[in-house]
Short mmCIF file of N, CA, C and O in Angstrom, two decimals:
data_model
loop_
_atom_site.label_atom_id
_atom_site.label_comp_id
_atom_site.label_asym_id
_atom_site.label_seq_id
_atom_site.Cartn_x
_atom_site.Cartn_y
_atom_site.Cartn_z
N SER Z 1 5.89 -52.85 28.68
CA SER Z 1 6.09 -51.19 29.54
C SER Z 1 5.43 -51.11 30.23
O SER Z 1 4.29 -51.36 30.72
N GLY Z 2 5.41 -49.83 31.13
CA GLY Z 2 4.82 -49.55 32.40
C GLY Z 2 5.48 -48.49 32.95
O GLY Z 2 6.79 -48.19 32.71
N LEU Z 3 5.03 -48.04 33.90
CA LEU Z 3 5.69 -46.82 34.82
C LEU Z 3 5.69 -47.21 36.15
O LEU Z 3 5.12 -48.03 36.76
N THR Z 4 6.81 -46.88 37.03
CA THR Z 4 7.06 -46.92 38.19
C THR Z 4 7.22 -45.51 39.06
O THR Z 4 7.39 -44.57 38.24
N TYR Z 5 6.98 -45.74 40.11
CA TYR Z 5 6.56 -44.49 41.00
C TYR Z 5 7.43 -44.68 42.21
O TYR Z 5 7.46 -45.64 42.99
N ARG Z 6 7.95 -43.72 42.98
CA ARG Z 6 8.71 -43.53 44.31
C ARG Z 6 8.44 -42.38 45.23
O ARG Z 6 8.86 -41.35 44.31
N PHE Z 7 7.81 -42.44 45.92
CA PHE Z 7 7.42 -41.01 46.89
C PHE Z 7 7.94 -40.91 48.05
O PHE Z 7 8.02 -42.06 48.65
N GLY Z 8 8.86 -40.18 48.64
CA GLY Z 8 9.16 -40.10 49.75
C GLY Z 8 8.90 -39.03 50.61
O GLY Z 8 8.84 -37.85 49.76
N ALA Z 9 8.71 -38.94 51.85
CA ALA Z 9 8.74 -37.70 52.93
C ALA Z 9 9.91 -38.12 54.19
O ALA Z 9 9.71 -38.81 54.67
N ASN Z 10 10.29 -37.11 54.57
CA ASN Z 10 11.18 -37.19 55.97
C ASN Z 10 11.04 -35.70 56.66
O ASN Z 10 10.69 -34.66 56.12
N HIS Z 11 10.87 -36.02 58.01
CA HIS Z 11 11.02 -34.90 58.70
C HIS Z 11 11.94 -35.23 59.89
O HIS Z 11 12.13 -36.25 60.43
N ARG Z 12 12.97 -33.99 60.11
CA ARG Z 12 14.12 -33.99 61.09
C ARG Z 12 13.55 -33.16 62.19
O ARG Z 12 13.52 -32.12 62.13
N PHE Z 13 12.86 -33.59 63.28
CA PHE Z 13 12.72 -33.24 64.56
C PHE Z 13 13.87 -32.59 65.28
O PHE Z 13 13.77 -31.65 66.06
N SER Z 14 15.10 -32.95 65.19
CA SER Z 14 16.00 -32.51 65.67
C SER Z 14 17.17 -33.07 64.85
O SER Z 14 17.12 -33.86 64.19
N PRO Z 15 18.50 -32.74 65.06
CA PRO Z 15 19.83 -32.91 64.19
C PRO Z 15 19.82 -34.59 64.68
O PRO Z 15 20.60 -35.20 63.87
N ASP Z 16 19.49 -35.14 65.58
CA ASP Z 16 19.37 -36.36 66.08
C ASP Z 16 18.49 -37.54 65.68
O ASP Z 16 18.33 -38.69 66.25
N ASN Z 17 17.30 -36.92 65.20
CA ASN Z 17 15.99 -37.84 65.07
C ASN Z 17 15.33 -37.41 63.61
O ASN Z 17 14.99 -36.08 63.61
N LEU Z 18 14.98 -38.83 62.84
CA LEU Z 18 14.73 -38.18 61.71
C LEU Z 18 13.52 -39.03 61.61
O LEU Z 18 13.55 -40.45 61.96
N LEU Z 19 12.22 -38.84 60.88
CA LEU Z 19 11.44 -39.98 60.49
C LEU Z 19 10.89 -39.56 59.29
O LEU Z 19 10.94 -38.55 58.60
N PHE Z 20 10.52 -41.06 58.49
CA PHE Z 20 10.76 -40.95 56.93
C PHE Z 20 9.49 -41.90 56.66
O PHE Z 20 9.23 -42.97 57.26
N ALA Z 21 8.75 -41.94 55.37
CA ALA Z 21 7.79 -42.70 54.59
C ALA Z 21 8.21 -42.56 53.11
O ALA Z 21 9.12 -41.85 52.75
N THR Z 22 8.19 -43.94 52.63
CA THR Z 22 8.52 -44.11 51.34
C THR Z 22 7.18 -44.92 50.73
O THR Z 22 6.92 -45.78 51.46
N TYR Z 23 6.89 -44.56 49.67
CA TYR Z 23 5.65 -45.09 48.97
C TYR Z 23 6.05 -45.58 47.60
O TYR Z 23 6.70 -44.66 46.75
N SER Z 24 6.41 -46.78 46.74
CA SER Z 24 6.67 -47.13 45.52
C SER Z 24 6.19 -48.27 44.91
O SER Z 24 5.39 -48.99 45.81
N THR Z 25 6.12 -48.15 43.50
CA THR Z 25 5.41 -49.40 42.85
C THR Z 25 6.55 -49.82 42.00
O THR Z 25 7.75 -49.21 41.72
N GLY Z 26 6.44 -51.18 41.36
CA GLY Z 26 7.01 -52.00 40.62
C GLY Z 26 6.45 -52.94 39.71
O GLY Z 26 5.16 -53.13 40.23
N PHE Z 27 6.97 -53.58 39.06
CA PHE Z 27 6.64 -54.61 38.40
C PHE Z 27 7.37 -55.49 37.44
O PHE Z 27 8.69 -54.82 37.36
N ARG Z 28 6.80 -56.69 37.15
CA ARG Z 28 7.91 -57.46 35.77
C ARG Z 28 6.84 -57.88 35.27
O ARG Z 28 5.68 -58.26 35.04
N PRO Z 29 7.24 -57.46 33.66
CA PRO Z 29 6.43 -57.66 32.20
C PRO Z 29 6.13 -59.19 32.23
O PRO Z 29 6.87 -59.97 32.82
N GLY Z 30 4.81 -59.64 31.52
CA GLY Z 30 4.57 -60.97 31.56
C GLY Z 30 5.11 -61.21 29.88
O GLY Z 30 6.05 -60.53 29.71
N GLY Z 31 5.06 -62.17 29.66
CA GLY Z 31 5.58 -62.65 28.34
C GLY Z 31 5.35 -64.09 28.15
O GLY Z 31 4.30 -64.69 28.53
N ILE Z 32 5.95 -64.60 27.15
CA ILE Z 32 5.80 -66.16 26.70
C ILE Z 32 6.61 -66.89 27.71
O ILE Z 32 7.46 -66.69 28.34
N ASN Z 33 6.14 -68.05 27.91
CA ASN Z 33 6.71 -68.96 28.76
C ASN Z 33 7.33 -69.99 27.60
O ASN Z 33 7.08 -70.86 27.01
N ARG Z 34 8.92 -70.11 27.99
CA ARG Z 34 9.74 -70.91 27.17
C ARG Z 34 9.45 -72.24 27.29
O ARG Z 34 10.27 -73.30 26.99
N ALA Z 35 8.50 -72.70 28.30
CA ALA Z 35 8.65 -74.35 28.59
C ALA Z 35 7.87 -75.08 27.73
O ALA Z 35 7.37 -76.28 27.87
N GLY Z 36 7.71 -74.36 26.92
CA GLY Z 36 7.25 -75.36 25.45
C GLY Z 36 5.40 -75.23 25.38
O GLY Z 36 4.74 -74.69 24.93
N THR Z 37 4.72 -76.27 26.23
CA THR Z 37 3.20 -76.00 26.30
C THR Z 37 2.47 -75.21 27.23
O THR Z 37 1.28 -75.14 27.67
N ALA Z 38 3.41 -74.41 28.18
CA ALA Z 38 2.79 -73.72 29.12
C ALA Z 38 2.05 -72.35 28.41
O ALA Z 38 2.66 -71.98 27.77
N GLU Z 39 1.04 -71.65 29.30
CA GLU Z 39 0.39 -70.75 28.77
C GLU Z 39 1.42 -69.46 28.87
O GLU Z 39 2.41 -69.31 30.14
N PRO Z 40 1.24 -68.37 28.17
CA PRO Z 40 2.10 -67.05 28.46
C PRO Z 40 1.54 -66.80 30.02
O PRO Z 40 0.56 -66.91 30.46
N PHE Z 41 2.23 -65.89 30.29
CA PHE Z 41 2.07 -65.23 31.68
C PHE Z 41 2.06 -63.93 31.82
O PHE Z 41 2.63 -63.10 31.01
N ASP Z 42 1.09 -63.26 32.93
CA ASP Z 42 0.61 -61.82 32.89
C ASP Z 42 1.95 -61.02 33.97
O ASP Z 42 2.57 -61.63 34.68
N ALA Z 43 1.95 -59.94 33.64
CA ALA Z 43 2.77 -59.02 34.78
C ALA Z 43 2.66 -59.18 36.19
O ALA Z 43 0.93 -59.59 36.35
N ASP Z 44 3.43 -59.26 36.88
CA ASP Z 44 2.85 -59.18 38.51
C ASP Z 44 3.39 -57.32 38.70
O ASP Z 44 4.15 -56.69 38.01
N LYS Z 45 2.47 -57.16 39.88
CA LYS Z 45 3.02 -55.71 40.38
C LYS Z 45 2.94 -55.74 41.99
O LYS Z 45 2.79 -56.37 42.64
N LEU Z 46 3.89 -54.75 42.12
CA LEU Z 46 4.18 -54.41 43.44
C LEU Z 46 3.80 -53.33 43.91
O LEU Z 46 3.89 -52.17 43.15
N HIS Z 47 3.02 -52.98 44.97
CA HIS Z 47 2.90 -51.59 45.68
C HIS Z 47 3.88 -51.70 46.99
O HIS Z 47 3.77 -52.74 48.03
N ASN Z 48 4.90 -50.81 47.35
CA ASN Z 48 5.78 -50.95 48.62
C ASN Z 48 5.75 -49.90 49.78
O ASN Z 48 5.59 -48.52 48.99
N TYR Z 49 5.54 -50.20 50.71
CA TYR Z 49 5.22 -49.11 51.92
C TYR Z 49 6.41 -49.36 52.91
O TYR Z 49 6.52 -50.30 53.45
N GLU Z 50 6.88 -48.00 53.31
CA GLU Z 50 8.07 -48.43 54.33
C GLU Z 50 8.02 -46.86 55.41
O GLU Z 50 7.63 -45.68 54.63
N ILE Z 51 8.11 -47.18 56.61
CA ILE Z 51 8.01 -46.01 57.29
C ILE Z 51 9.03 -46.27 58.36
O ILE Z 51 9.52 -47.55 59.02
N GLY Z 52 9.76 -45.40 59.08
CA GLY Z 52 10.79 -45.57 59.76
C GLY Z 52 11.53 -44.20 60.77
O GLY Z 52 11.03 -43.14 60.09
N SER Z 53 12.26 -44.65 61.18
CA SER Z 53 12.94 -43.38 61.98
C SER Z 53 14.44 -43.96 62.13
O SER Z 53 14.92 -44.87 62.20
N LYS Z 54 15.39 -42.86 62.04
CA LYS Z 54 16.37 -43.19 62.42
C LYS Z 54 16.81 -41.96 63.75
O LYS Z 54 16.79 -40.62 63.32
N ASN Z 55 18.01 -42.10 64.83
CA ASN Z 55 17.81 -41.73 65.93
C ASN Z 55 19.56 -41.83 66.59
O ASN Z 55 19.82 -42.86 66.41
N THR Z 56 19.96 -40.82 66.69
CA THR Z 56 21.24 -40.93 67.85
C THR Z 56 21.22 -40.50 69.35
O THR Z 56 20.39 -39.43 69.27
N PHE Z 57 21.93 -40.92 69.85
CA PHE Z 57 21.84 -40.81 71.40
C PHE Z 57 23.27 -40.39 71.75
O PHE Z 57 24.48 -41.04 71.45
N ALA Z 58 23.18 -40.01 73.31
CA ALA Z 58 24.80 -39.96 73.56
C ALA Z 58 25.80 -39.54 73.02
O ALA Z 58 26.79 -40.06 72.66
N ASP Z 59 25.61 -37.99 72.14
CA ASP Z 59 26.52 -37.26 71.86
C ASP Z 59 27.07 -38.24 70.32
O ASP Z 59 28.35 -38.05 70.16
N GLY Z 60 25.89 -39.00 69.74
CA GLY Z 60 26.18 -39.69 68.70
C GLY Z 60 27.21 -41.17 68.81
O GLY Z 60 27.77 -41.91 67.81
N LYS Z 61 27.17 -41.32 69.93
CA LYS Z 61 27.70 -42.88 70.46
C LYS Z 61 26.77 -43.96 70.24
O LYS Z 61 27.41 -45.38 69.97
N VAL Z 62 25.61 -43.70 70.34
CA VAL Z 62 24.57 -44.81 70.25
C VAL Z 62 23.54 -44.48 68.85
O VAL Z 62 22.87 -43.32 69.15
N THR Z 63 23.31 -45.45 68.26
CA THR Z 63 22.62 -45.21 67.08
C THR Z 63 21.02 -46.50 67.20
O THR Z 63 21.79 -47.29 67.18
N PHE Z 64 20.02 -45.80 67.20
CA PHE Z 64 18.75 -46.73 66.95
C PHE Z 64 17.90 -46.48 65.69
O PHE Z 64 17.71 -45.36 65.75
N ASN Z 65 17.92 -47.35 64.96
CA ASN Z 65 17.16 -47.47 63.88
C ASN Z 65 16.04 -48.14 63.82
O ASN Z 65 16.08 -49.59 63.84
N LEU Z 66 14.80 -47.76 63.31
CA LEU Z 66 13.71 -48.91 63.54
C LEU Z 66 12.74 -48.43 61.58
O LEU Z 66 12.33 -47.08 61.65
N THR Z 67 12.55 -49.74 61.01
CA THR Z 67 11.67 -49.45 59.81
C THR Z 67 10.94 -50.60 59.67
O THR Z 67 11.05 -51.74 60.03
N ALA Z 68 9.75 -50.62 59.28
CA ALA Z 68 8.98 -51.38 58.97
C ALA Z 68 8.29 -51.20 57.38
O ALA Z 68 8.24 -50.34 56.94
N PHE Z 69 8.02 -52.33 56.72
CA PHE Z 69 8.11 -52.60 55.59
C PHE Z 69 6.61 -53.28 55.44
O PHE Z 69 6.51 -54.19 56.01
N LEU Z 70 5.88 -52.68 54.10
CA LEU Z 70 4.90 -53.68 53.91
C LEU Z 70 4.76 -53.95 52.22
O LEU Z 70 5.04 -52.70 51.40
N ALA Z 71 5.14 -55.32 51.71
CA ALA Z 71 5.10 -55.61 50.16
C ALA Z 71 3.72 -55.77 49.82
O ALA Z 71 3.26 -57.23 50.14
N ASP Z 72 2.93 -55.22 48.92
CA ASP Z 72 2.00 -55.75 48.62
C ASP Z 72 1.76 -56.22 47.13
O ASP Z 72 1.99 -55.31 46.26
N TRP Z 73 2.22 -57.49 46.96
CA TRP Z 73 2.75 -58.20 45.49
C TRP Z 73 1.35 -58.76 45.05
O TRP Z 73 1.01 -59.86 45.57
N ASN Z 74 0.79 -58.70 43.64
CA ASN Z 74 -0.18 -58.98 43.08
C ASN Z 74 0.21 -59.67 42.05
O ASN Z 74 1.26 -59.15 41.00
N ASP Z 75 -0.50 -60.84 41.78
CA ASP Z 75 -0.17 -61.88 40.31
C ASP Z 75 1.16 -62.03 40.18
O ASP Z 75 2.33 -62.13 39.41
N VAL Z 76 1.65 -62.67 41.50
CA VAL Z 76 3.02 -63.18 41.51
C VAL Z 76 3.59 -64.38 40.52
O VAL Z 76 2.81 -65.05 39.98
N GLN Z 77 4.62 -64.10 39.78
CA GLN Z 77 4.86 -65.15 38.57
C GLN Z 77 5.73 -66.06 39.38
O GLN Z 77 6.49 -66.18 39.83
N VAL Z 78 5.43 -67.24 39.00
CA VAL Z 78 5.86 -68.55 39.49
C VAL Z 78 6.20 -69.35 38.79
O VAL Z 78 5.40 -69.32 37.43
#
């Protein structure tokens, strides 16, 4: 069990230009390993960061979107 969060903000500079940012968390719970002799495994955790912009030009005929992501994934289950 656990909690996950998601926070976001955006700002529209004009009807054609939007800047946004998002932060979110996630996890997969740990548990037993059904492979017989393998040890139980711990939960993994994720922190995700996103920032970007959405833009239109030429009276809506041209669209340009740009987004950057960073995923900080700890204790990955393999």
